[in-house]
Amino acid sequence: MLLSLELRIYSVGFPTILILILRIIIVREMEQPQSGNGGAEAVLNLEPSSSISIAYHSLFGPHDDLILLELDEKLLPDILQQRITLRGQPDEDAVLCTGSKTYSIKFVGNSNSVFLIPSSDQTEFCENSLDCKRKDDDQQGVASVIKVAPGNMELVEVAPRLDKLKLLLSENPYTFQEDLEMEDLEVVEKGNTGLYKWDDLVEKVQASDEELRSELQALSAVEIGGYWRIVDVKYMDTILRMLLHNSVINDWSLDALNEDEVVSMLESDGYPHKLAHHCLHVYGNKVDENLGRQVWKLDERRVCVHFAREILKEGKRKMESFMKEWMQKIPEGMQASFDMLEGEVLTERLGVETWIHAFSVSSLPSSPAERFSILFRERPKWAWKDLQPYIRDLSVPGLSSEGLLLKYTRRTQPTQDAEPVFSAR
Amino acid sequence: MQIRVKCKCGEGKCPEWAVVELQGVVEAQPSFQDRLQNLEIGVLCRPSSQPVYTFKVGYHELTGSKVALKKPMLVLQKTKRTGTGDTDVGTDTNSSNVELQVIGIIRHRILFKTRPKPLISKPQPAVKEKASAPGAVASNQTA
């Protein structure tokens, strides 16, 4: 850097040379290592056979606005690049979020006396310019303590608090009514109870951006007019049936649906473009593009589960009756099997009959304590094969599934050969 | 509500703070309790090239060492943004007026874990000198 300045001197006139020389001098001064009088450097770099006085800073005080936060080395880049935020409502415990993870923050006290000595570059703690530039003729420097810290904050990785997202988006599900009111978008916006844009969700849900996006996907939410919405099940059902109906009429293969054809057909039937697309996303999977045309394949399991849910919406049904109706409702060419309904339904024997009712894991809370509480209220005892579909989505950082079972259930095994049974603790 | 943690240090240039940590409590003489500012606590010495330190507080001496922290500690400053005074209807209830700024990082501490050793002070002149200069007195209350 110095070299480039010098080269420039030769090519300019006299007055400019003076200025440039001055600049070089200033740069040199700044490049000299801080003599470290007065601050942390003096303490940390204390030479052998030397000493330094430690005194209370002229601005020593409680400084409750100064907080110590213990951080894993690997999170440092995120913090230094300002990618870290604290999220939460005033009545919630704050969480710290990186781009992809969520941490709870807790205070850990320290009974030791922890004297905090700022770096001498710390301009915040200079009462006047003299404080900052310690007298050079001090034999001994003085390092100043600004605060005695009572403890520090620690981070514990936690599962994101995503139940709230579903709650918020369920306040105002998107129904076919809204399509009719589409022209009055302004009216909709003004009377907007329970409508949330991405930025609103970030403010209200204690999760990192990545975890939030992932949950929006899991909830089959769709962004309409800038607002994230869950589409009312009845409406989705109508659109799906129309899609299936059109497929039959036009002899489309459900394994190779042409996106443009499907969407334009649904649009001509009066459904918004966005929702036609959304229907494909919810019930199908993208297949590799073929000559620039996007192709979709309907997902057998998702479609069959949809119709099963429809049938059980009104309440429990006898098994044979349910199976008969289910087979009738699923599209031609699709095979339904009972194991598709894992985590969706429960069966029970009442007398000689087997009954089936809806019990979907997607409707259960995501926190382990609440989840197990509801599961044991539904059924006091569970065999492992029945329980597993209802807890395999639970994730608690630092706790394995065995750990979860140990913590929240009591395991009994009537005899050596019998299946283990889980009940509430 | 979202509070972004700001850092104007930039990567790798966060001012490094120091910590001197001891077990127990340092108390000033009663007459100085309210005027701690600028009061000397003690003298930190490094007698040899080892990372061994002594800390002389009042008539006691502690022995300790410089340790690297297992995990770095950030010094954050919480500030309240003063209201702009405008009363527009669309006041964002979501944006908080609290800001958090990273103003330093701590990677090492000088930790004293020993029992304070009472110093048998040199005869009169030194004692008198010390007596005339206001100073802090160490009192060890075991935690």
Coordinates of C-alpha atoms in Angstrom, one line a residue:
Chain A
M1 CA 0.0 0.0 0.0
L2 CA 2.8 2.3 0.9
L3 CA 4.5 1.5 -2.3
S4 CA 1.6 2.5 -4.5
L5 CA 1.4 5.9 -2.7
E6 CA 5.0 6.6 -3.4
L7 CA 4.7 5.8 -7.1
R8 CA 1.9 8.3 -7.3
I9 CA 4.1 11.1 -5.9
Y10 CA 6.3 11.1 -9.0
S11 CA 3.5 11.8 -11.3
V12 CA 1.8 14.8 -9.6
G13 CA 2.6 18.4 -8.9
F14 CA 4.1 19.9 -5.8
P15 CA 1.1 20.8 -3.7
T16 CA -0.3 17.3 -4.1
I17 CA 3.0 15.8 -3.1
L18 CA 2.8 17.5 0.3
I19 CA -0.7 16.0 0.9
L20 CA 0.4 12.6 -0.1
I21 CA 3.4 12.7 2.1
L22 CA 1.3 13.7 5.0
R23 CA -1.1 10.8 4.3
I24 CA 1.8 8.4 4.4
I25 CA 2.9 9.6 7.7
I26 CA -0.5 9.3 9.2
V27 CA -0.8 5.8 7.8
R28 CA 2.5 4.8 9.3
E29 CA 1.4 6.1 12.7
M30 CA -1.8 4.1 12.6
E31 CA 0.1 1.0 11.6
Q32 CA 2.3 1.1 14.7
P33 CA 1.1 -1.5 17.1
Q34 CA -0.9 0.0 19.9
S35 CA 1.3 0.5 22.9
G36 CA -1.6 -1.0 24.8
N37 CA -1.7 1.5 27.5
G38 CA -4.9 1.3 29.3
G39 CA -6.7 -1.7 27.9
A40 CA -7.0 -5.4 27.4
E41 CA -4.0 -5.6 25.2
A42 CA -1.7 -4.5 28.1
V43 CA -3.1 -7.3 30.2
L44 CA -3.1 -10.0 27.6
N45 CA 0.3 -9.1 26.3
L46 CA 2.0 -8.5 29.7
E47 CA 5.7 -9.0 29.1
P48 CA 7.7 -11.2 31.5
S49 CA 9.0 -9.4 34.5
S50 CA 6.6 -6.6 34.1
S51 CA 3.5 -5.5 35.9
I52 CA 0.4 -3.4 35.3
S53 CA -2.0 -1.7 37.7
I54 CA -5.7 -2.8 37.5
A55 CA -8.1 -0.1 38.4
Y56 CA -11.8 0.6 38.2
H57 CA -12.5 2.5 35.0
S58 CA -13.5 6.1 35.3
L59 CA -16.9 5.0 34.0
F60 CA -17.1 1.8 36.1
G61 CA -20.6 0.8 36.9
P62 CA -23.2 -1.9 36.6
H63 CA -23.6 -1.4 32.9
D64 CA -26.6 -3.7 32.6
D65 CA -26.6 -3.0 28.9
L66 CA -23.4 -5.0 28.5
I67 CA -24.1 -8.7 28.1
L68 CA -21.7 -11.6 27.7
L69 CA -22.7 -14.3 25.3
E70 CA -20.8 -17.6 25.1
L71 CA -20.7 -18.8 21.5
D72 CA -19.4 -21.8 19.6
E73 CA -16.4 -20.9 17.4
K74 CA -18.3 -22.2 14.4
L75 CA -21.0 -19.6 14.9
L76 CA -18.6 -16.7 14.9
P77 CA -18.7 -16.1 11.1
D78 CA -22.5 -15.9 11.2
I79 CA -22.4 -13.3 14.0
L80 CA -19.6 -11.2 12.4
Q81 CA -21.5 -11.1 9.1
Q82 CA -24.7 -10.1 10.9
R83 CA -26.7 -13.1 10.0
I84 CA -27.9 -13.7 13.5
T85 CA -31.2 -12.5 14.9
L86 CA -33.1 -12.8 18.2
R87 CA -36.7 -13.7 17.6
G88 CA -39.8 -13.7 19.8
Q89 CA -42.7 -11.9 21.2
P90 CA -42.4 -9.9 24.4
D91 CA -44.1 -12.6 26.3
E92 CA -41.9 -15.4 25.0
D93 CA -38.4 -16.5 25.9
A94 CA -36.1 -15.1 23.2
V95 CA -34.4 -17.5 20.9
L96 CA -31.3 -16.9 18.8
C97 CA -31.5 -17.9 15.1
T98 CA -28.9 -18.4 12.5
G99 CA -29.9 -19.0 8.9
S100 CA -30.8 -22.6 9.7
K101 CA -30.9 -23.3 13.4
T102 CA -32.6 -22.2 16.5
Y103 CA -31.1 -21.8 20.0
S104 CA -32.6 -21.0 23.3
I105 CA -30.8 -18.4 25.4
K106 CA -30.2 -18.9 29.1
F107 CA -28.3 -17.0 31.7
V108 CA -25.7 -18.8 33.7
G109 CA -24.5 -17.0 36.9
N110 CA -20.9 -16.9 38.0
S111 CA -20.0 -16.6 41.7
N112 CA -16.5 -15.6 40.8
S113 CA -15.6 -11.9 40.4
V114 CA -15.2 -11.5 36.6
F115 CA -13.5 -8.2 35.9
L116 CA -14.1 -7.0 32.4
I117 CA -11.4 -4.9 30.8
P118 CA -12.2 -3.4 27.4
S119 CA -9.8 -3.1 24.5
S120 CA -8.1 0.3 24.4
D121 CA -9.8 0.9 21.1
Q122 CA -13.1 1.0 22.8
T123 CA -14.3 4.6 22.1
E124 CA -17.5 3.9 24.0
F125 CA -15.8 4.1 27.3
C126 CA -13.7 7.2 26.8
E127 CA -14.9 10.1 28.9
N128 CA -12.6 12.4 26.9
S129 CA -9.9 12.0 24.4
L130 CA -7.3 11.8 27.2
D131 CA -8.8 8.6 28.5
C132 CA -8.2 7.0 25.1
K133 CA -4.6 8.0 24.7
R134 CA -3.0 7.1 28.0
K135 CA -0.1 9.2 29.1
D136 CA 3.0 7.7 27.6
D137 CA 5.1 8.7 30.5
D138 CA 3.4 6.3 32.9
Q139 CA 6.0 3.8 34.0
Q140 CA 3.3 1.3 34.6
G141 CA 0.2 1.3 32.4
V142 CA -3.2 1.1 33.9
A143 CA -5.8 -1.4 32.7
S144 CA -9.3 -0.3 33.6
V145 CA -12.2 -2.5 34.6
I146 CA -15.5 -1.3 33.2
K147 CA -17.8 -3.9 34.9
V148 CA -17.9 -6.9 37.1
A149 CA -19.9 -9.5 35.1
P150 CA -22.4 -11.5 37.1
G151 CA -22.5 -14.3 34.5
N152 CA -23.0 -14.9 30.9
M153 CA -25.6 -16.1 28.3
E154 CA -25.3 -19.6 26.9
L155 CA -26.9 -21.1 23.8
V156 CA -28.7 -24.4 23.7
E157 CA -29.8 -25.8 20.4
V158 CA -33.5 -26.4 20.4
A159 CA -36.2 -27.6 18.0
P160 CA -37.8 -24.6 16.3
R161 CA -41.1 -23.6 17.8
L162 CA -43.2 -24.2 14.7
D163 CA -46.7 -25.1 16.1
K164 CA -47.4 -21.4 16.1
L165 CA -47.1 -21.3 12.3
K166 CA -49.9 -23.7 11.7
L167 CA -52.0 -21.8 14.2
L168 CA -51.4 -18.5 12.5
L169 CA -52.1 -19.8 9.0
S170 CA -55.2 -21.6 10.1
E171 CA -56.8 -18.4 11.3
N172 CA -57.7 -17.6 7.7
P173 CA -57.6 -20.5 5.4
Y174 CA -57.9 -19.8 1.7
T175 CA -61.4 -20.8 0.6
F176 CA -63.1 -20.7 -2.8
Q177 CA -65.0 -17.6 -1.4
E178 CA -61.9 -15.6 -1.7
D179 CA -61.6 -16.3 -5.4
L180 CA -64.9 -14.6 -5.9
E181 CA -63.8 -11.6 -3.9
M182 CA -60.5 -11.5 -5.8
E183 CA -61.4 -8.2 -7.5
D184 CA -61.8 -6.7 -4.1
L185 CA -58.2 -7.5 -3.1
E186 CA -58.0 -4.1 -1.3
V187 CA -61.0 -5.0 0.8
V188 CA -59.4 -8.3 1.7
E189 CA -56.2 -6.6 2.7
K190 CA -57.8 -3.9 4.8
G191 CA -59.9 -6.4 6.8
N192 CA -56.9 -8.6 7.1
T193 CA -57.3 -10.6 10.3
G194 CA -55.0 -13.5 10.2
L195 CA -53.1 -12.7 7.0
Y196 CA -49.4 -13.0 7.2
K197 CA -46.5 -12.2 4.9
W198 CA -43.1 -13.8 5.2
D199 CA -41.8 -10.8 7.2
D200 CA -44.7 -11.1 9.6
L201 CA -44.1 -14.8 10.1
V202 CA -40.4 -14.2 10.8
E203 CA -41.4 -11.7 13.5
K204 CA -43.9 -14.1 15.1
V205 CA -42.5 -17.6 14.8
Q206 CA -39.4 -18.6 16.8
A207 CA -37.5 -20.5 14.1
S208 CA -34.7 -19.8 11.7
D209 CA -35.5 -18.9 8.1
E210 CA -34.6 -22.4 6.8
E211 CA -36.7 -24.1 9.4
L212 CA -39.6 -21.8 8.7
R213 CA -39.5 -22.4 4.9
S214 CA -39.3 -26.1 5.5
E215 CA -42.4 -26.1 7.7
L216 CA -44.3 -24.0 5.2
Q217 CA -43.6 -26.7 2.7
A218 CA -44.6 -29.4 5.1
L219 CA -47.9 -27.6 5.7
S220 CA -48.5 -27.3 2.0
A221 CA -48.8 -23.6 2.4
V222 CA -48.8 -21.4 -0.7
E223 CA -48.0 -17.7 -1.2
I224 CA -50.9 -15.8 -2.6
G225 CA -50.7 -12.1 -3.2
G226 CA -47.6 -11.9 -0.9
Y227 CA -49.5 -13.7 1.9
W228 CA -48.7 -17.2 3.0
R229 CA -51.9 -19.3 3.1
I230 CA -53.1 -22.7 3.9
V231 CA -55.8 -23.7 1.5
D232 CA -59.0 -25.0 2.9
V233 CA -59.2 -28.8 2.5
K234 CA -62.6 -28.7 0.9
Y235 CA -61.3 -26.4 -1.7
M236 CA -58.3 -28.6 -2.4
D237 CA -60.6 -31.5 -2.7
T238 CA -62.7 -29.7 -5.4
I239 CA -59.6 -28.9 -7.4
L240 CA -58.2 -32.4 -7.1
R241 CA -61.4 -33.9 -8.3
M242 CA -61.6 -31.5 -11.2
L243 CA -58.0 -32.5 -12.1
L244 CA -58.9 -36.2 -12.0
H245 CA -62.1 -35.6 -13.9
N246 CA -60.2 -33.8 -16.6
S247 CA -57.6 -36.5 -16.8
V248 CA -60.2 -39.1 -17.5
I249 CA -62.0 -37.0 -20.1
N250 CA -58.7 -36.1 -21.9
D251 CA -57.2 -39.5 -21.3
W252 CA -54.2 -38.1 -19.5
S253 CA -51.9 -40.5 -17.7
L254 CA -51.6 -39.6 -14.0
D255 CA -48.0 -40.6 -14.2
A256 CA -47.2 -38.1 -16.9
L257 CA -49.3 -35.0 -16.6
N258 CA -48.4 -32.0 -18.7
E259 CA -48.2 -29.0 -16.4
D260 CA -49.3 -26.5 -19.0
E261 CA -52.3 -28.6 -20.1
V262 CA -53.4 -29.3 -16.6
V263 CA -53.1 -25.7 -15.4
S264 CA -54.8 -24.1 -18.4
M265 CA -57.7 -26.6 -18.2
L266 CA -58.2 -25.8 -14.5
E267 CA -58.0 -22.1 -15.3
S268 CA -60.7 -22.4 -17.9
D269 CA -62.8 -24.2 -15.2
G270 CA -62.5 -21.1 -13.1
Y271 CA -59.6 -22.0 -10.8
P272 CA -56.8 -19.5 -10.2
H273 CA -53.5 -20.3 -11.9
K274 CA -51.7 -20.3 -8.5
L275 CA -54.0 -22.9 -7.0
A276 CA -53.8 -25.1 -10.1
H277 CA -50.1 -25.2 -9.6
H278 CA -50.4 -25.7 -5.9
C279 CA -52.6 -28.7 -6.5
L280 CA -49.9 -30.3 -8.5
H281 CA -47.4 -29.6 -5.8
V282 CA -49.5 -31.0 -3.0
Y283 CA -50.6 -34.2 -4.8
G284 CA -47.8 -34.8 -7.2
N285 CA -44.1 -34.8 -7.9
K286 CA -42.1 -33.2 -10.6
V287 CA -40.7 -35.5 -13.2
D288 CA -37.8 -34.5 -15.4
E289 CA -38.6 -31.9 -18.0
N290 CA -39.3 -33.3 -21.3
L291 CA -38.5 -31.1 -24.3
G292 CA -39.1 -28.0 -22.2
R293 CA -42.5 -29.2 -20.9
Q294 CA -42.8 -29.7 -17.2
V295 CA -44.2 -33.1 -16.4
W296 CA -45.9 -34.2 -13.1
K297 CA -46.7 -37.6 -11.6
L298 CA -49.4 -37.9 -9.1
D299 CA -48.3 -39.4 -5.8
E300 CA -50.3 -42.5 -5.1
R301 CA -50.0 -42.3 -1.3
R302 CA -50.9 -38.6 -1.0
V303 CA -53.9 -39.0 -3.2
C304 CA -55.2 -42.1 -1.4
V305 CA -54.6 -40.6 2.0
H306 CA -56.6 -37.5 0.9
F307 CA -59.6 -39.7 0.1
A308 CA -59.3 -41.7 3.3
R309 CA -59.4 -38.5 5.3
E310 CA -62.4 -37.3 3.3
I311 CA -64.3 -40.5 4.2
L312 CA -63.4 -40.4 7.9
K313 CA -64.1 -36.7 8.3
E314 CA -67.5 -37.3 9.8
G315 CA -66.3 -39.8 12.4
K316 CA -65.4 -43.4 12.8
R317 CA -66.4 -46.1 10.4
K318 CA -66.6 -49.8 10.4
M319 CA -63.6 -51.2 8.7
E320 CA -65.3 -53.1 5.8
S321 CA -67.5 -50.1 5.1
F322 CA -64.5 -47.8 5.0
M323 CA -62.4 -50.0 2.8
K324 CA -65.3 -50.4 0.3
E325 CA -65.8 -46.7 0.0
W326 CA -62.1 -46.0 -0.1
M327 CA -61.6 -48.4 -3.0
Q328 CA -64.4 -46.7 -4.9
K329 CA -63.1 -43.2 -4.4
I330 CA -59.5 -43.6 -5.4
P331 CA -58.7 -42.9 -9.0
E332 CA -58.6 -45.5 -11.7
G333 CA -55.2 -47.1 -12.0
M334 CA -54.2 -46.3 -8.4
Q335 CA -53.6 -49.0 -5.8
A336 CA -54.5 -48.3 -2.2
S337 CA -53.0 -50.3 0.6
F338 CA -53.7 -50.1 4.3
D339 CA -50.1 -49.3 5.3
M340 CA -50.4 -46.0 3.4
L341 CA -52.6 -44.9 6.4
E342 CA -49.8 -45.3 8.9
G343 CA -49.8 -42.3 11.1
E344 CA -53.2 -41.2 9.7
V345 CA -55.7 -43.6 11.3
L346 CA -56.2 -45.8 14.3
T347 CA -58.2 -49.0 14.6
E348 CA -60.0 -50.5 17.6
R349 CA -62.1 -53.5 18.3
L350 CA -65.6 -52.8 19.6
G351 CA -67.2 -56.1 20.2
V352 CA -66.7 -58.2 17.1
E353 CA -66.3 -55.3 14.8
T354 CA -63.2 -53.4 13.9
W355 CA -63.6 -49.7 13.7
I356 CA -61.4 -47.1 12.1
H357 CA -61.1 -43.4 12.8
A358 CA -58.9 -40.5 11.7
F359 CA -55.9 -39.7 13.9
S360 CA -53.3 -37.8 11.9
V361 CA -49.8 -37.2 13.2
S362 CA -49.9 -33.9 11.2
S363 CA -52.5 -32.6 13.6
L364 CA -50.4 -33.3 16.7
P365 CA -48.2 -30.8 18.6
S366 CA -44.5 -30.9 17.8
S367 CA -43.2 -30.6 21.3
P368 CA -42.5 -34.1 22.8
A369 CA -44.2 -33.5 26.1
E370 CA -47.4 -32.3 24.5
R371 CA -47.2 -35.0 21.9
F372 CA -46.9 -37.9 24.3
S373 CA -49.6 -36.4 26.5
I374 CA -52.1 -36.4 23.6
L375 CA -51.0 -39.9 22.5
F376 CA -51.6 -41.4 25.9
R377 CA -54.9 -39.6 26.2
E378 CA -56.0 -41.2 22.9
R379 CA -54.8 -44.6 24.1
P380 CA -53.2 -45.5 27.5
K381 CA -51.1 -48.3 26.0
W382 CA -49.3 -48.5 22.7
A383 CA -47.4 -51.3 21.0
W384 CA -44.2 -50.1 19.4
K385 CA -45.4 -50.7 15.8
D386 CA -48.4 -48.5 16.4
L387 CA -46.5 -45.8 18.3
Q388 CA -43.6 -45.4 15.9
P389 CA -45.4 -43.6 13.1
Y390 CA -46.6 -41.0 15.6
I391 CA -43.3 -40.1 17.1
R392 CA -40.7 -40.6 14.4
D393 CA -41.0 -37.0 13.3
L394 CA -40.2 -35.7 16.7
S395 CA -36.8 -34.1 16.8
V396 CA -35.1 -32.8 19.9
P397 CA -31.5 -31.8 19.4
G398 CA -29.3 -34.0 21.6
L399 CA -32.0 -36.6 22.3
S400 CA -32.2 -39.8 20.4
S401 CA -35.5 -41.6 19.8
E402 CA -34.5 -44.1 22.6
G403 CA -33.8 -41.1 24.8
L404 CA -37.3 -39.7 24.0
L405 CA -39.0 -43.0 24.9
L406 CA -37.0 -43.2 28.1
K407 CA -37.9 -39.7 29.1
Y408 CA -41.6 -39.7 28.3
T409 CA -42.8 -43.3 28.5
R410 CA -42.9 -46.3 30.7
R411 CA -42.0 -49.5 29.0
T412 CA -43.5 -52.8 30.1
Q413 CA -43.1 -56.3 28.8
P414 CA -45.6 -58.7 30.3
T415 CA -43.6 -61.8 29.3
Q416 CA -40.4 -62.4 27.6
D417 CA -42.0 -63.2 24.3
A418 CA -44.7 -60.5 24.4
E419 CA -44.3 -57.3 22.6
P420 CA -43.2 -54.4 24.7
V421 CA -45.9 -51.9 25.6
F422 CA -45.5 -48.2 26.2
S423 CA -47.6 -46.1 28.6
A424 CA -47.4 -42.8 30.2
R425 CA -44.8 -42.1 32.9
Chain B
M1 CA -40.2 -9.2 17.1
Q2 CA -36.8 -9.5 15.5
I3 CA -33.6 -8.0 16.8
R4 CA -30.6 -8.3 14.5
V5 CA -27.3 -8.7 16.2
K6 CA -25.1 -6.1 14.6
C7 CA -21.4 -6.1 14.4
K8 CA -19.4 -3.3 12.9
C9 CA -16.1 -5.1 13.6
G10 CA -16.0 -7.1 10.5
E11 CA -14.5 -10.6 10.3
G12 CA -11.5 -11.1 12.5
K13 CA -11.3 -7.6 13.7
C14 CA -13.4 -7.6 16.8
P15 CA -11.6 -5.8 19.7
E16 CA -10.4 -8.3 22.1
W17 CA -11.3 -7.7 25.7
A18 CA -9.6 -9.2 28.7
V19 CA -11.0 -10.8 31.8
V20 CA -9.3 -11.0 35.2
E21 CA -11.2 -13.6 37.2
L22 CA -10.9 -14.5 40.9
Q23 CA -12.8 -16.5 43.3
G24 CA -14.3 -14.3 45.9
V25 CA -15.2 -10.7 46.1
V26 CA -13.1 -7.6 46.1
E27 CA -14.4 -5.0 48.5
A28 CA -13.3 -1.4 48.8
Q29 CA -12.9 0.2 52.1
P30 CA -16.3 1.6 53.3
S31 CA -15.3 5.2 52.7
F32 CA -14.7 4.3 49.0
Q33 CA -17.8 2.2 48.3
D34 CA -19.5 5.0 46.4
R35 CA -16.5 6.3 44.6
L36 CA -14.9 3.3 43.0
Q37 CA -14.2 5.0 39.7
N38 CA -10.4 5.2 39.0
L39 CA -9.6 3.4 42.3
E40 CA -6.8 1.0 42.0
I41 CA -7.8 -2.6 42.6
G42 CA -4.4 -4.2 42.6
V43 CA -1.3 -4.9 40.6
L44 CA -1.0 -7.7 38.1
C45 CA 2.5 -9.1 37.6
R46 CA 4.0 -11.6 35.3
P47 CA 7.2 -12.6 37.1
S48 CA 8.7 -14.9 34.4
S49 CA 8.2 -15.9 30.8
Q50 CA 5.7 -18.5 31.9
P51 CA 2.0 -17.6 31.6
V52 CA 1.9 -17.4 35.4
Y53 CA 0.6 -14.3 37.0
T54 CA 0.3 -12.8 40.4
F55 CA -2.3 -10.3 41.5
K56 CA -1.6 -8.2 44.5
V57 CA -4.8 -6.7 46.0
G58 CA -4.3 -4.9 49.2
Y59 CA -2.2 -7.0 51.5
H60 CA -2.9 -10.3 49.7
E61 CA -1.4 -12.0 46.7
L62 CA -3.1 -14.4 44.4
T63 CA -1.4 -16.7 41.9
G64 CA -3.0 -17.6 38.6
S65 CA -2.5 -18.2 34.9
K66 CA -3.7 -17.1 31.5
V67 CA -6.2 -19.6 30.2
A68 CA -7.9 -19.8 26.8
L69 CA -11.6 -20.0 27.0
K70 CA -13.2 -23.2 25.7
K71 CA -15.6 -21.2 23.8
P72 CA -15.2 -17.5 22.9
M73 CA -17.4 -15.0 24.6
L74 CA -18.9 -12.0 22.9
V75 CA -19.5 -8.7 24.6
L76 CA -22.8 -7.4 23.4
Q77 CA -24.2 -3.9 24.0
K78 CA -27.9 -3.5 24.2
T79 CA -29.1 -0.1 23.1
K80 CA -32.6 1.4 22.9
R81 CA -33.2 3.3 19.8
T82 CA -34.7 6.6 20.8
G83 CA -38.2 7.2 19.3
T84 CA -38.3 9.2 16.1
G85 CA -41.3 11.0 17.5
D86 CA -43.4 10.4 14.4
T87 CA -46.9 9.2 15.0
D88 CA -47.8 7.7 11.6
V89 CA -50.7 5.3 11.7
G90 CA -48.6 2.5 10.1
T91 CA -46.3 2.3 13.1
D92 CA -44.6 -1.0 12.8
T93 CA -45.4 -2.8 16.1
N94 CA -43.1 -5.5 14.9
S95 CA -39.8 -3.7 14.7
S96 CA -38.3 -3.4 18.1
N97 CA -36.4 -0.4 19.2
V98 CA -33.8 -2.5 21.0
E99 CA -30.5 -3.1 19.2
L100 CA -27.7 -5.5 20.0
Q101 CA -24.2 -4.7 18.9
V102 CA -21.2 -6.9 19.2
I103 CA -18.5 -4.6 20.7
G104 CA -15.8 -7.1 21.7
I105 CA -14.7 -10.7 22.0
I106 CA -13.1 -12.5 24.9
R107 CA -10.8 -15.4 24.2
H108 CA -8.6 -15.5 27.3
R109 CA -8.9 -14.9 30.9
I110 CA -6.4 -14.5 33.7
L111 CA -7.8 -16.9 36.3
F112 CA -6.9 -16.9 39.9
K113 CA -7.9 -19.9 41.9
T114 CA -5.5 -19.9 44.8
R115 CA -6.1 -18.9 48.3
P116 CA -4.9 -15.3 48.8
K117 CA -1.5 -15.3 50.4
P118 CA -1.1 -12.6 53.1
L119 CA 1.9 -10.5 52.3
I120 CA 4.2 -9.7 55.1
S121 CA 4.8 -6.2 54.1
K122 CA 8.2 -4.5 54.2
P123 CA 8.9 -2.3 57.2
Q124 CA 7.4 1.1 57.8
P125 CA 8.2 3.4 54.8
A126 CA 6.5 1.2 52.2
V127 CA 3.5 0.6 54.4
K128 CA 3.1 4.2 55.1
E129 CA 3.3 5.0 51.4
K130 CA 0.6 2.5 50.6
A131 CA -1.5 3.7 53.5
S132 CA -1.4 7.2 52.1
A133 CA -2.6 6.2 48.7
P134 CA -6.2 5.2 48.6
G135 CA -6.5 1.6 47.6
A136 CA -8.9 -1.3 47.6
V137 CA -8.7 -4.0 50.2
A138 CA -9.2 -7.6 49.3
S139 CA -11.5 -9.6 51.4
N140 CA -11.9 -13.2 50.5
Q141 CA -15.4 -14.5 50.9
T142 CA -15.4 -18.1 49.7
A143 CA -18.0 -18.5 47.1

